[in-house]
PDB file of C-alpha atoms and ligand atoms in Angstrom:
ATOM      1  CA  MET A   1      17.717   8.724 -14.065  1.00  0.00           C
ATOM      2  CA  THR A   2      19.416  11.222 -11.782  1.00  0.00           C
ATOM      3  CA  ASP A   3      23.112  10.590 -11.198  1.00  0.00           C
ATOM      4  CA  VAL A   4      23.131  10.432  -7.403  1.00  0.00           C
ATOM      5  CA  PRO A   5      26.551   9.958  -5.892  1.00  0.00           C
ATOM      6  CA  GLU A   6      27.023   6.976  -3.593  1.00  0.00           C
ATOM      7  CA  SER A   7      28.005   9.343  -0.768  1.00  0.00           C
ATOM      8  CA  HIS A   8      24.858  11.510  -0.943  1.00  0.00           C
ATOM      9  CA  PRO A   9      23.155  11.335   2.478  1.00  0.00           C
ATOM     10  CA  ARG A  10      19.617  11.298   1.018  1.00  0.00           C
ATOM     11  CA  ARG A  11      20.567   8.897  -1.901  1.00  0.00           C
ATOM     12  CA  ALA A  12      17.781   6.374  -1.173  1.00  0.00           C
ATOM     13  CA  SER A  13      15.102   9.091  -1.167  1.00  0.00           C
ATOM     14  CA  LEU A  14      16.389  10.593  -4.453  1.00  0.00           C
ATOM     15  CA  LEU A  15      16.423   7.111  -6.110  1.00  0.00           C
ATOM     16  CA  THR A  16      12.894   6.483  -4.944  1.00  0.00           C
ATOM     17  CA  ARG A  17      11.868   9.894  -6.425  1.00  0.00           C
ATOM     18  CA  ASP A  18      13.393   8.625  -9.712  1.00  0.00           C
ATOM     19  CA  LEU A  19      11.217   5.587  -9.672  1.00  0.00           C
ATOM     20  CA  ILE A  20       8.049   7.764  -9.443  1.00  0.00           C
ATOM     21  CA  VAL A  21       9.223   9.947 -12.255  1.00  0.00           C
ATOM     22  CA  ALA A  22       9.960   6.966 -14.317  1.00  0.00           C
ATOM     23  CA  GLY A  23       6.385   5.602 -13.517  1.00  0.00           C
ATOM     24  CA  VAL A  24       4.948   8.778 -14.811  1.00  0.00           C
ATOM     25  CA  GLU A  25       7.042   8.804 -17.939  1.00  0.00           C
ATOM     26  CA  ALA A  26       6.014   5.156 -18.561  1.00  0.00           C
ATOM     27  CA  GLY A  27       2.229   6.001 -18.117  1.00  0.00           C
ATOM     28  CA  ILE A  28       1.979   3.800 -15.007  1.00  0.00           C
ATOM     29  CA  THR A  29       1.748   6.614 -12.493  1.00  0.00           C
ATOM     30  CA  SER A  30      -0.595   9.640 -12.797  1.00  0.00           C
ATOM     31  CA  PRO A  31       1.108  13.129 -12.570  1.00  0.00           C
ATOM     32  CA  HIS A  32      -1.110  13.552  -9.437  1.00  0.00           C
ATOM     33  CA  GLY A  33       0.913  10.725  -7.896  1.00  0.00           C
ATOM     34  CA  LEU A  34       4.008  12.992  -7.894  1.00  0.00           C
ATOM     35  CA  ILE A  35       2.168  15.310  -5.457  1.00  0.00           C
ATOM     36  CA  ALA A  36       0.989  12.359  -3.215  1.00  0.00           C
ATOM     37  CA  HIS A  37       4.579  11.111  -3.287  1.00  0.00           C
ATOM     38  CA  GLY A  38       5.959  14.545  -2.262  1.00  0.00           C
ATOM     39  CA  ARG A  39       3.660  14.535   0.710  1.00  0.00           C
ATOM     40  CA  GLY A  40       5.054  11.178   1.688  1.00  0.00           C
ATOM     41  CA  GLU A  41       8.581  12.470   1.321  1.00  0.00           C
ATOM     42  CA  ALA A  42       7.854  15.197   3.817  1.00  0.00           C
ATOM     43  CA  TYR A  43       6.644  12.758   6.482  1.00  0.00           C
ATOM     44  CA  ASP A  44       9.444  10.363   5.775  1.00  0.00           C
ATOM     45  CA  TYR A  45      11.905  13.219   6.430  1.00  0.00           C
ATOM     46  CA  LEU A  46      10.303  13.976   9.656  1.00  0.00           C
ATOM     47  CA  LEU A  47      10.490  10.226  10.671  1.00  0.00           C
ATOM     48  CA  GLY A  48      14.162  10.151   9.901  1.00  0.00           C
ATOM     49  CA  GLU A  49      13.697   8.090   6.732  1.00  0.00           C
ATOM     50  CA  ALA A  50      13.951   4.869   8.799  1.00  0.00           C
ATOM     51  CA  SER A  51      11.403   2.195   9.807  1.00  0.00           C
ATOM     52  CA  GLY A  52      10.177   2.670  13.346  1.00  0.00           C
ATOM     53  CA  PRO A  53       9.329  -0.183  15.747  1.00  0.00           C
ATOM     54  CA  TRP A  54       5.575   0.614  15.259  1.00  0.00           C
ATOM     55  CA  ALA A  55       6.055  -0.194  11.518  1.00  0.00           C
ATOM     56  CA  LEU A  56       7.721  -3.523  12.053  1.00  0.00           C
ATOM     57  CA  ARG A  57       4.940  -4.540  14.469  1.00  0.00           C
ATOM     58  CA  ALA A  58       2.335  -3.399  11.982  1.00  0.00           C
ATOM     59  CA  CYS A  59       3.794  -5.553   9.301  1.00  0.00           C
ATOM     60  CA  GLU A  60       3.356  -8.534  11.594  1.00  0.00           C
ATOM     61  CA  ALA A  61      -0.303  -7.636  12.219  1.00  0.00           C
ATOM     62  CA  ALA A  62      -0.914  -7.077   8.447  1.00  0.00           C
ATOM     63  CA  ALA A  63       0.820 -10.384   7.620  1.00  0.00           C
ATOM     64  CA  ALA A  64      -1.438 -12.141  10.176  1.00  0.00           C
ATOM     65  CA  TRP A  65      -4.553 -10.620   8.535  1.00  0.00           C
ATOM     66  CA  LEU A  66      -3.430 -11.554   5.019  1.00  0.00           C
ATOM     67  CA  LEU A  67      -2.723 -15.160   5.942  1.00  0.00           C
ATOM     68  CA  ALA A  68      -5.845 -15.416   8.022  1.00  0.00           C
ATOM     69  CA  ALA A  69      -8.206 -13.975   5.317  1.00  0.00           C
ATOM     70  CA  ASP A  70     -10.716 -16.031   3.188  1.00  0.00           C
ATOM     71  CA  HIS A  71     -10.306 -13.704   0.209  1.00  0.00           C
ATOM     72  CA  PRO A  72      -7.305 -11.359   0.593  1.00  0.00           C
ATOM     73  CA  VAL A  73      -6.560  -9.041  -2.286  1.00  0.00           C
ATOM     74  CA  LEU A  74      -3.581  -6.690  -2.951  1.00  0.00           C
ATOM     75  CA  SER A  75      -4.903  -3.508  -4.547  1.00  0.00           C
ATOM     76  CA  VAL A  76      -2.288  -1.691  -6.636  1.00  0.00           C
ATOM     77  CA  ASN A  77      -2.249   1.912  -7.702  1.00  0.00           C
ATOM     78  CA  GLY A  78       0.099   3.776  -9.944  1.00  0.00           C
ATOM     79  CA  ASN A  79       2.535   4.919  -7.159  1.00  0.00           C
ATOM     80  CA  ALA A  80       2.760   1.392  -5.627  1.00  0.00           C
ATOM     81  CA  ALA A  81       3.297  -0.221  -9.029  1.00  0.00           C
ATOM     82  CA  ALA A  82       6.144   2.166  -9.809  1.00  0.00           C
ATOM     83  CA  LEU A  83       7.868   1.850  -6.368  1.00  0.00           C
ATOM     84  CA  VAL A  84       7.520  -1.910  -5.475  1.00  0.00           C
ATOM     85  CA  PRO A  85       6.360  -4.035  -8.390  1.00  0.00           C
ATOM     86  CA  ALA A  86       8.524  -7.078  -7.685  1.00  0.00           C
ATOM     87  CA  GLU A  87       7.768  -6.973  -4.001  1.00  0.00           C
ATOM     88  CA  LEU A  88       3.965  -6.901  -4.606  1.00  0.00           C
ATOM     89  CA  VAL A  89       4.363  -9.944  -6.835  1.00  0.00           C
ATOM     90  CA  ARG A  90       6.282 -11.752  -4.131  1.00  0.00           C
ATOM     91  CA  LEU A  91       3.813 -10.790  -1.571  1.00  0.00           C
ATOM     92  CA  SER A  92       1.064 -12.144  -3.760  1.00  0.00           C
ATOM     93  CA  ARG A  93       2.788 -15.465  -4.183  1.00  0.00           C
ATOM     94  CA  ILE A  94       3.443 -15.910  -0.386  1.00  0.00           C
ATOM     95  CA  THR A  95      -0.132 -14.974   0.789  1.00  0.00           C
ATOM     96  CA  GLY A  96      -2.035 -16.334  -2.208  1.00  0.00           C
ATOM     97  CA  ALA A  97      -3.782 -12.850  -2.560  1.00  0.00           C
ATOM     98  CA  PRO A  98      -4.382 -11.894  -6.132  1.00  0.00           C
ATOM     99  CA  LEU A  99      -3.049  -8.526  -7.456  1.00  0.00           C
ATOM    100  CA  GLU A 100      -5.770  -6.065  -8.615  1.00  0.00           C
ATOM    101  CA  VAL A 101      -5.269  -2.755 -10.309  1.00  0.00           C
ATOM    102  CA  ASN A 102      -7.310   0.053  -8.831  1.00  0.00           C
ATOM    103  CA  ILE A 103      -6.409   3.666  -9.623  1.00  0.00           C
ATOM    104  CA  PHE A 104      -7.866   6.992  -8.709  1.00  0.00           C
ATOM    105  CA  HIS A 105      -7.352   8.942 -11.912  1.00  0.00           C
ATOM    106  CA  GLY A 106      -8.683   6.206 -14.125  1.00  0.00           C
ATOM    107  CA  SER A 107      -7.973   5.321 -17.691  1.00  0.00           C
ATOM    108  CA  ARG A 108      -8.018   1.918 -19.433  1.00  0.00           C
ATOM    109  CA  GLU A 109      -4.583   2.571 -20.889  1.00  0.00           C
ATOM    110  CA  ARG A 110      -3.034   3.294 -17.477  1.00  0.00           C
ATOM    111  CA  GLU A 111      -4.777   0.196 -15.955  1.00  0.00           C
ATOM    112  CA  ARG A 112      -3.251  -1.848 -18.760  1.00  0.00           C
ATOM    113  CA  ALA A 113       0.140  -0.223 -18.178  1.00  0.00           C
ATOM    114  CA  VAL A 114       0.066  -1.058 -14.460  1.00  0.00           C
ATOM    115  CA  ALA A 115      -0.907  -4.650 -15.098  1.00  0.00           C
ATOM    116  CA  ALA A 116       1.766  -5.017 -17.752  1.00  0.00           C
ATOM    117  CA  HIS A 117       4.360  -3.537 -15.320  1.00  0.00           C
ATOM    118  CA  LEU A 118       3.438  -6.092 -12.633  1.00  0.00           C
ATOM    119  CA  GLU A 119       3.554  -8.975 -15.299  1.00  0.00           C
ATOM    120  CA  ALA A 120       6.994  -7.790 -16.355  1.00  0.00           C
ATOM    121  CA  HIS A 121       7.980  -8.328 -12.749  1.00  0.00           C
ATOM    122  CA  GLY A 122       6.821 -11.888 -12.682  1.00  0.00           C
ATOM    123  CA  ALA A 123       3.043 -11.541 -12.001  1.00  0.00           C
ATOM    124  CA  GLU A 124       1.217 -14.396 -13.663  1.00  0.00           C
ATOM    125  CA  ARG A 125      -2.275 -12.891 -13.408  1.00  0.00           C
ATOM    126  CA  VAL A 126      -3.320  -9.264 -12.631  1.00  0.00           C
ATOM    127  CA  LEU A 127      -6.989  -8.554 -12.164  1.00  0.00           C
ATOM    128  CA  ARG A 128      -8.347  -5.305 -13.641  1.00  0.00           C
ATOM    129  CA  PRO A 129     -11.670  -3.553 -12.993  1.00  0.00           C
ATOM    130  CA  GLU A 130     -14.643  -4.594 -14.990  1.00  0.00           C
ATOM    131  CA  ALA A 131     -17.156  -1.899 -16.115  1.00  0.00           C
ATOM    132  CA  GLY A 132     -20.234  -3.831 -15.037  1.00  0.00           C
ATOM    133  CA  THR A 133     -18.923  -4.636 -11.551  1.00  0.00           C
ATOM    134  CA  ALA A 134     -18.932  -1.833  -8.957  1.00  0.00           C
ATOM    135  CA  LEU A 135     -18.658  -1.547  -5.158  1.00  0.00           C
ATOM    136  CA  GLU A 136     -21.756   0.221  -3.724  1.00  0.00           C
ATOM    137  CA  GLY A 137     -20.862   3.190  -1.597  1.00  0.00           C
ATOM    138  CA  LEU A 138     -17.925   4.517  -3.636  1.00  0.00           C
ATOM    139  CA  ASP A 139     -18.267   7.268  -6.160  1.00  0.00           C
ATOM    140  CA  SER A 140     -14.917   7.582  -7.931  1.00  0.00           C
ATOM    141  CA  ASN A 141     -13.562   5.426 -10.778  1.00  0.00           C
ATOM    142  CA  ARG A 142     -12.225   3.286  -7.988  1.00  0.00           C
ATOM    143  CA  ARG A 143     -15.636   1.700  -7.421  1.00  0.00           C
ATOM    144  CA  TYR A 144     -15.116  -0.517 -10.495  1.00  0.00           C
ATOM    145  CA  VAL A 145     -13.647  -3.832  -9.438  1.00  0.00           C
ATOM    146  CA  HIS A 146     -12.989  -7.398 -10.595  1.00  0.00           C
ATOM    147  CA  PRO A 147     -15.691  -9.968  -9.617  1.00  0.00           C
ATOM    148  CA  GLU A 148     -13.060 -12.540  -8.414  1.00  0.00           C
ATOM    149  CA  GLY A 149     -11.011  -9.870  -6.560  1.00  0.00           C
ATOM    150  CA  LEU A 150     -11.995  -6.695  -4.765  1.00  0.00           C
ATOM    151  CA  LEU A 151     -15.681  -7.429  -5.142  1.00  0.00           C
ATOM    152  CA  ARG A 152     -15.513 -10.465  -2.796  1.00  0.00           C
ATOM    153  CA  ALA A 153     -12.423  -9.499  -0.785  1.00  0.00           C
ATOM    154  CA  ASP A 154     -12.714  -9.677   3.042  1.00  0.00           C
ATOM    155  CA  VAL A 155      -9.122  -8.227   3.636  1.00  0.00           C
ATOM    156  CA  ILE A 156      -7.621  -5.641   1.316  1.00  0.00           C
ATOM    157  CA  PHE A 157      -3.957  -4.558   1.322  1.00  0.00           C
ATOM    158  CA  VAL A 158      -4.006  -1.143  -0.272  1.00  0.00           C
ATOM    159  CA  PRO A 159      -0.835   0.836   0.139  1.00  0.00           C
ATOM    160  CA  LEU A 160      -0.963   4.642  -0.418  1.00  0.00           C
ATOM    161  CA  GLU A 161      -4.715   4.716  -0.161  1.00  0.00           C
ATOM    162  CA  ASP A 162      -6.894   7.782  -0.253  1.00  0.00           C
ATOM    163  CA  GLY A 163      -8.966   8.609   2.722  1.00  0.00           C
ATOM    164  CA  ASP A 164     -12.466   8.404   1.055  1.00  0.00           C
ATOM    165  CA  ARG A 165     -12.005   4.910  -0.165  1.00  0.00           C
ATOM    166  CA  CYS A 166     -10.489   3.625   2.944  1.00  0.00           C
ATOM    167  CA  GLU A 167     -13.358   4.913   4.989  1.00  0.00           C
ATOM    168  CA  ALA A 168     -15.981   3.522   2.452  1.00  0.00           C
ATOM    169  CA  LEU A 169     -14.270   0.128   2.445  1.00  0.00           C
ATOM    170  CA  ARG A 170     -14.381   0.090   6.284  1.00  0.00           C
ATOM    171  CA  ARG A 171     -18.082   1.026   6.232  1.00  0.00           C
ATOM    172  CA  MET A 172     -18.695  -1.960   4.025  1.00  0.00           C
ATOM    173  CA  GLY A 173     -17.040  -4.159   6.622  1.00  0.00           C
ATOM    174  CA  ARG A 174     -13.808  -4.836   4.792  1.00  0.00           C
ATOM    175  CA  GLN A 175     -10.638  -5.027   6.681  1.00  0.00           C
ATOM    176  CA  VAL A 176      -8.106  -2.524   5.257  1.00  0.00           C
ATOM    177  CA  LEU A 177      -4.360  -2.905   5.614  1.00  0.00           C
ATOM    178  CA  THR A 178      -2.380   0.168   4.424  1.00  0.00           C
ATOM    179  CA  VAL A 179       1.037   1.809   4.185  1.00  0.00           C
ATOM    180  CA  ASP A 180       0.935   5.597   4.817  1.00  0.00           C
ATOM    181  CA  LEU A 181       3.780   7.724   6.031  1.00  0.00           C
ATOM    182  CA  ASN A 182       1.354  10.297   7.453  1.00  0.00           C
ATOM    183  CA  PRO A 183      -0.003   8.969  10.761  1.00  0.00           C
ATOM    184  CA  LEU A 184      -2.622  11.755  10.729  1.00  0.00           C
ATOM    185  CA  SER A 185      -4.352  10.971   7.415  1.00  0.00           C
ATOM    186  CA  ARG A 186      -7.864   9.772   7.242  1.00  0.00           C
ATOM    187  CA  THR A 187      -6.618   6.510   5.695  1.00  0.00           C
ATOM    188  CA  SER A 188      -4.204   5.918   8.569  1.00  0.00           C
ATOM    189  CA  ARG A 189      -6.912   6.582  11.123  1.00  0.00           C
ATOM    190  CA  ALA A 190      -9.714   4.518   9.394  1.00  0.00           C
ATOM    191  CA  ALA A 191      -7.587   1.431   8.480  1.00  0.00           C
ATOM    192  CA  THR A 192      -7.475  -1.837  10.396  1.00  0.00           C
ATOM    193  CA  VAL A 193      -3.768  -1.855  10.223  1.00  0.00           C
ATOM    194  CA  THR A 194      -1.579   1.103   9.231  1.00  0.00           C
ATOM    195  CA  ILE A 195       2.063   0.631   8.486  1.00  0.00           C
ATOM    196  CA  VAL A 196       3.447   4.065   9.070  1.00  0.00           C
ATOM    197  CA  ASP A 197       6.590   3.715   6.828  1.00  0.00           C
ATOM    198  CA  ASN A 198       7.827   4.289   3.327  1.00  0.00           C
ATOM    199  CA  VAL A 199       6.350   1.591   1.056  1.00  0.00           C
ATOM    200  CA  VAL A 200       9.842   0.831  -0.253  1.00  0.00           C
ATOM    201  CA  ARG A 201      10.943  -0.203   3.229  1.00  0.00           C
ATOM    202  CA  ALA A 202       7.613  -1.607   4.317  1.00  0.00           C
ATOM    203  CA  LEU A 203       7.166  -4.235   1.610  1.00  0.00           C
ATOM    204  CA  PRO A 204      10.324  -6.073   2.205  1.00  0.00           C
ATOM    205  CA  ALA A 205       9.509  -6.048   5.967  1.00  0.00           C
ATOM    206  CA  LEU A 206       5.930  -7.233   5.180  1.00  0.00           C
ATOM    207  CA  ILE A 207       7.219 -10.042   2.988  1.00  0.00           C
ATOM    208  CA  ALA A 208       9.610 -11.142   5.728  1.00  0.00           C
ATOM    209  CA  ALA A 209       6.792 -11.069   8.279  1.00  0.00           C
ATOM    210  CA  ALA A 210       4.447 -13.132   6.045  1.00  0.00           C
ATOM    211  CA  GLU A 211       7.198 -15.712   5.489  1.00  0.00           C
ATOM    212  CA  ARG A 212       7.810 -15.919   9.263  1.00  0.00           C
ATOM    213  CA  LEU A 213       4.043 -16.178  10.105  1.00  0.00           C
ATOM    214  CA  GLY A 214       3.444 -18.744   7.397  1.00  0.00           C
ATOM    215  CA  GLY A 215       4.550 -21.405   9.754  1.00  0.00           C
ATOM    216  CA  GLU A 216       2.417 -20.243  12.662  1.00  0.00           C
ATOM    217  CA  THR A 217      -0.923 -21.881  13.768  1.00  0.00           C
ATOM    218  CA  ASP A 218      -4.240 -20.175  13.048  1.00  0.00           C
ATOM    219  CA  GLN A 219      -4.591 -19.549  16.788  1.00  0.00           C
ATOM    220  CA  SER A 220      -1.334 -17.586  17.118  1.00  0.00           C
ATOM    221  CA  ARG A 221      -2.168 -15.481  14.053  1.00  0.00           C
ATOM    222  CA  ALA A 222      -5.618 -14.719  15.624  1.00  0.00           C
ATOM    223  CA  ALA A 223      -3.884 -13.760  18.735  1.00  0.00           C
ATOM    224  CA  ARG A 224      -1.709 -11.230  16.888  1.00  0.00           C
ATOM    225  CA  ILE A 225      -4.833  -9.872  15.163  1.00  0.00           C
ATOM    226  CA  ALA A 226      -6.651  -9.392  18.445  1.00  0.00           C
ATOM    227  CA  ALA A 227      -3.668  -7.767  20.151  1.00  0.00           C
ATOM    228  CA  TRP A 228      -3.180  -5.065  17.385  1.00  0.00           C
ATOM    229  CA  ASP A 229      -3.908  -1.570  18.573  1.00  0.00           C
ATOM    230  CA  ASN A 230      -3.836   0.672  15.488  1.00  0.00           C
ATOM    231  CA  ALA A 231      -4.400   3.937  17.389  1.00  0.00           C
ATOM    232  CA  ALA A 232      -1.496   3.281  19.635  1.00  0.00           C
ATOM    233  CA  ALA A 233       0.853   2.619  16.717  1.00  0.00           C
ATOM    234  CA  LEU A 234      -0.207   5.877  15.052  1.00  0.00           C
ATOM    235  CA  GLY A 235       0.416   7.580  18.308  1.00  0.00           C
ATOM    236  CA  GLU A 236       4.016   6.207  18.506  1.00  0.00           C
ATOM    237  CA  ALA A 237       4.739   7.486  14.995  1.00  0.00           C
ATOM    238  CA  GLU A 238       3.215  10.865  15.659  1.00  0.00           C
ATOM    239  CA  ALA A 239       5.193  11.246  18.883  1.00  0.00           C
ATOM    240  CA  ARG A 240       8.310  10.412  16.876  1.00  0.00           C
ATOM    241  CA  ILE A 241       7.548  13.335  14.492  1.00  0.00           C
ATOM    242  CA  ARG A 242       6.616  15.731  17.247  1.00  0.00           C
ATOM    243  CA  SER A 243       9.854  14.864  19.200  1.00  0.00           C
ATOM    244  CA  GLY A 244      11.805  16.443  16.384  1.00  0.00           C
ATOM    245  CA  GLY A 245      14.091  13.489  16.541  1.00  0.00           C
ATOM    246  CA  GLY A 246      13.756  12.704  12.775  1.00  0.00           C
TER     247      GLY A 246
HETATM  248  P1  LIG B 301      -6.165  11.192   3.376  1.00  0.00           P
HETATM  249  O1  LIG B 301      -7.202  11.332   2.190  1.00  0.00           O
HETATM  250  O2  LIG B 301      -6.035   9.808   3.734  1.00  0.00           O
HETATM  251  O3  LIG B 301      -6.464  12.087   4.547  1.00  0.00           O
HETATM  252  P2  LIG B 301      -4.229  12.387   1.535  1.00  0.00           P
HETATM  253  O4  LIG B 301      -5.262  13.271   0.900  1.00  0.00           O
HETATM  254  O5  LIG B 301      -2.953  13.026   1.862  1.00  0.00           O
HETATM  255  O6  LIG B 301      -4.740  11.651   2.841  1.00  0.00           O
HETATM  256  P3  LIG B 301      -3.482  10.956  -0.769  1.00  0.00           P
HETATM  257  O7  LIG B 301      -2.888  12.291  -1.428  1.00  0.00           O
HETATM  258  O8  LIG B 301      -4.573  10.252  -1.528  1.00  0.00           O
HETATM  259  O9  LIG B 301      -4.007  11.138   0.662  1.00  0.00           O
HETATM  260  O10 LIG B 301      -2.381   9.908  -0.689  1.00  0.00           O
HETATM  261  C1  LIG B 301      -1.112  10.216  -0.302  1.00  0.00           C
HETATM  262  C2  LIG B 301      -0.817   9.519   1.033  1.00  0.00           C
HETATM  263  O11 LIG B 301       0.228   8.587   0.828  1.00  0.00           O
HETATM  264  C3  LIG B 301      -0.296  10.501   1.949  1.00  0.00           C
HETATM  265  O12 LIG B 301      -0.743  10.348   3.276  1.00  0.00           O
HETATM  266  C4  LIG B 301       1.350  10.254   1.988  1.00  0.00           C
HETATM  267  O13 LIG B 301       1.891  10.561   3.114  1.00  0.00           O
HETATM  268  C5  LIG B 301       1.341   8.776   1.621  1.00  0.00           C
HETATM  269  N1  LIG B 301       2.532   8.403   0.817  1.00  0.00           N
HETATM  270  C6  LIG B 301       3.017   8.922  -0.348  1.00  0.00           C
HETATM  271  N2  LIG B 301       4.160   8.360  -0.760  1.00  0.00           N
HETATM  272  C7  LIG B 301       4.389   7.358   0.145  1.00  0.00           C
HETATM  273  C8  LIG B 301       5.271   6.313   0.237  1.00  0.00           C
HETATM  274  N3  LIG B 301       6.341   6.197  -0.631  1.00  0.00           N
HETATM  275  N4  LIG B 301       5.215   5.486   1.313  1.00  0.00           N
HETATM  276  C9  LIG B 301       4.328   5.538   2.129  1.00  0.00           C
HETATM  277  N5  LIG B 301       3.288   6.457   2.126  1.00  0.00           N
HETATM  278  C10 LIG B 301       3.331   7.392   1.161  1.00  0.00           C
END
């Protein structure tokens, strides 16, 4: 790990970068994940490396969807597993949504490594794709899913998603909740709820929102879902970037 002094103004960003590098070294994250992370860092820099009000509201909308769903699933890729493994396990416990490994640059070995990493952080069960079970309408390795997980999911939380899959899942009628620092990405635009924030800050906020909303009535969660305007939230984040106030 990099020896980052406590006083370094971008310490949090550099430590997060170390987690991704460690993920690659451990066979959890693909080398391509480093590039995706770098793109995220650039947007985080422009957003001031802080969670905006749009992100905190999006966490509440996403929590409402997860708690209202019949079959919610948390879809985990190599970057998310490296950055927020314990938080994903905690979110799974609170919402009852199973964790399922789904990676773009597929290999059985890496799927096993992601699952083992989540288990080392307390997960009791991690679903992995099954060769005979595929989602129609998806071409990449990511079409393979678990029959008890993504195959039947109505609401899918998938941080750091790629645009093709997000659009395909939406076409299939699934609700997609994502975390993406780029408010202009296809994923951000196609998702039901986009949390424009760094996943390392978004997950604790999402967990807190799920804990708060756990005590709410179905009606009040439904009202939060109905009131959510994703395009408006993306517009706020984009305005923040364009203002140069980051
Ligand atoms: P799209 O296909 O959705 O138009 P893309 O090709 O940029 O976008 P990918 O490279 O598949 O998408 O995924 C990277 C996305 O994840 C980028 O939008 C990037 O900003 C975002 N991202 C990367 N790291 C983080 C992070 N730590 N927290 C939140 N978002 C991140």
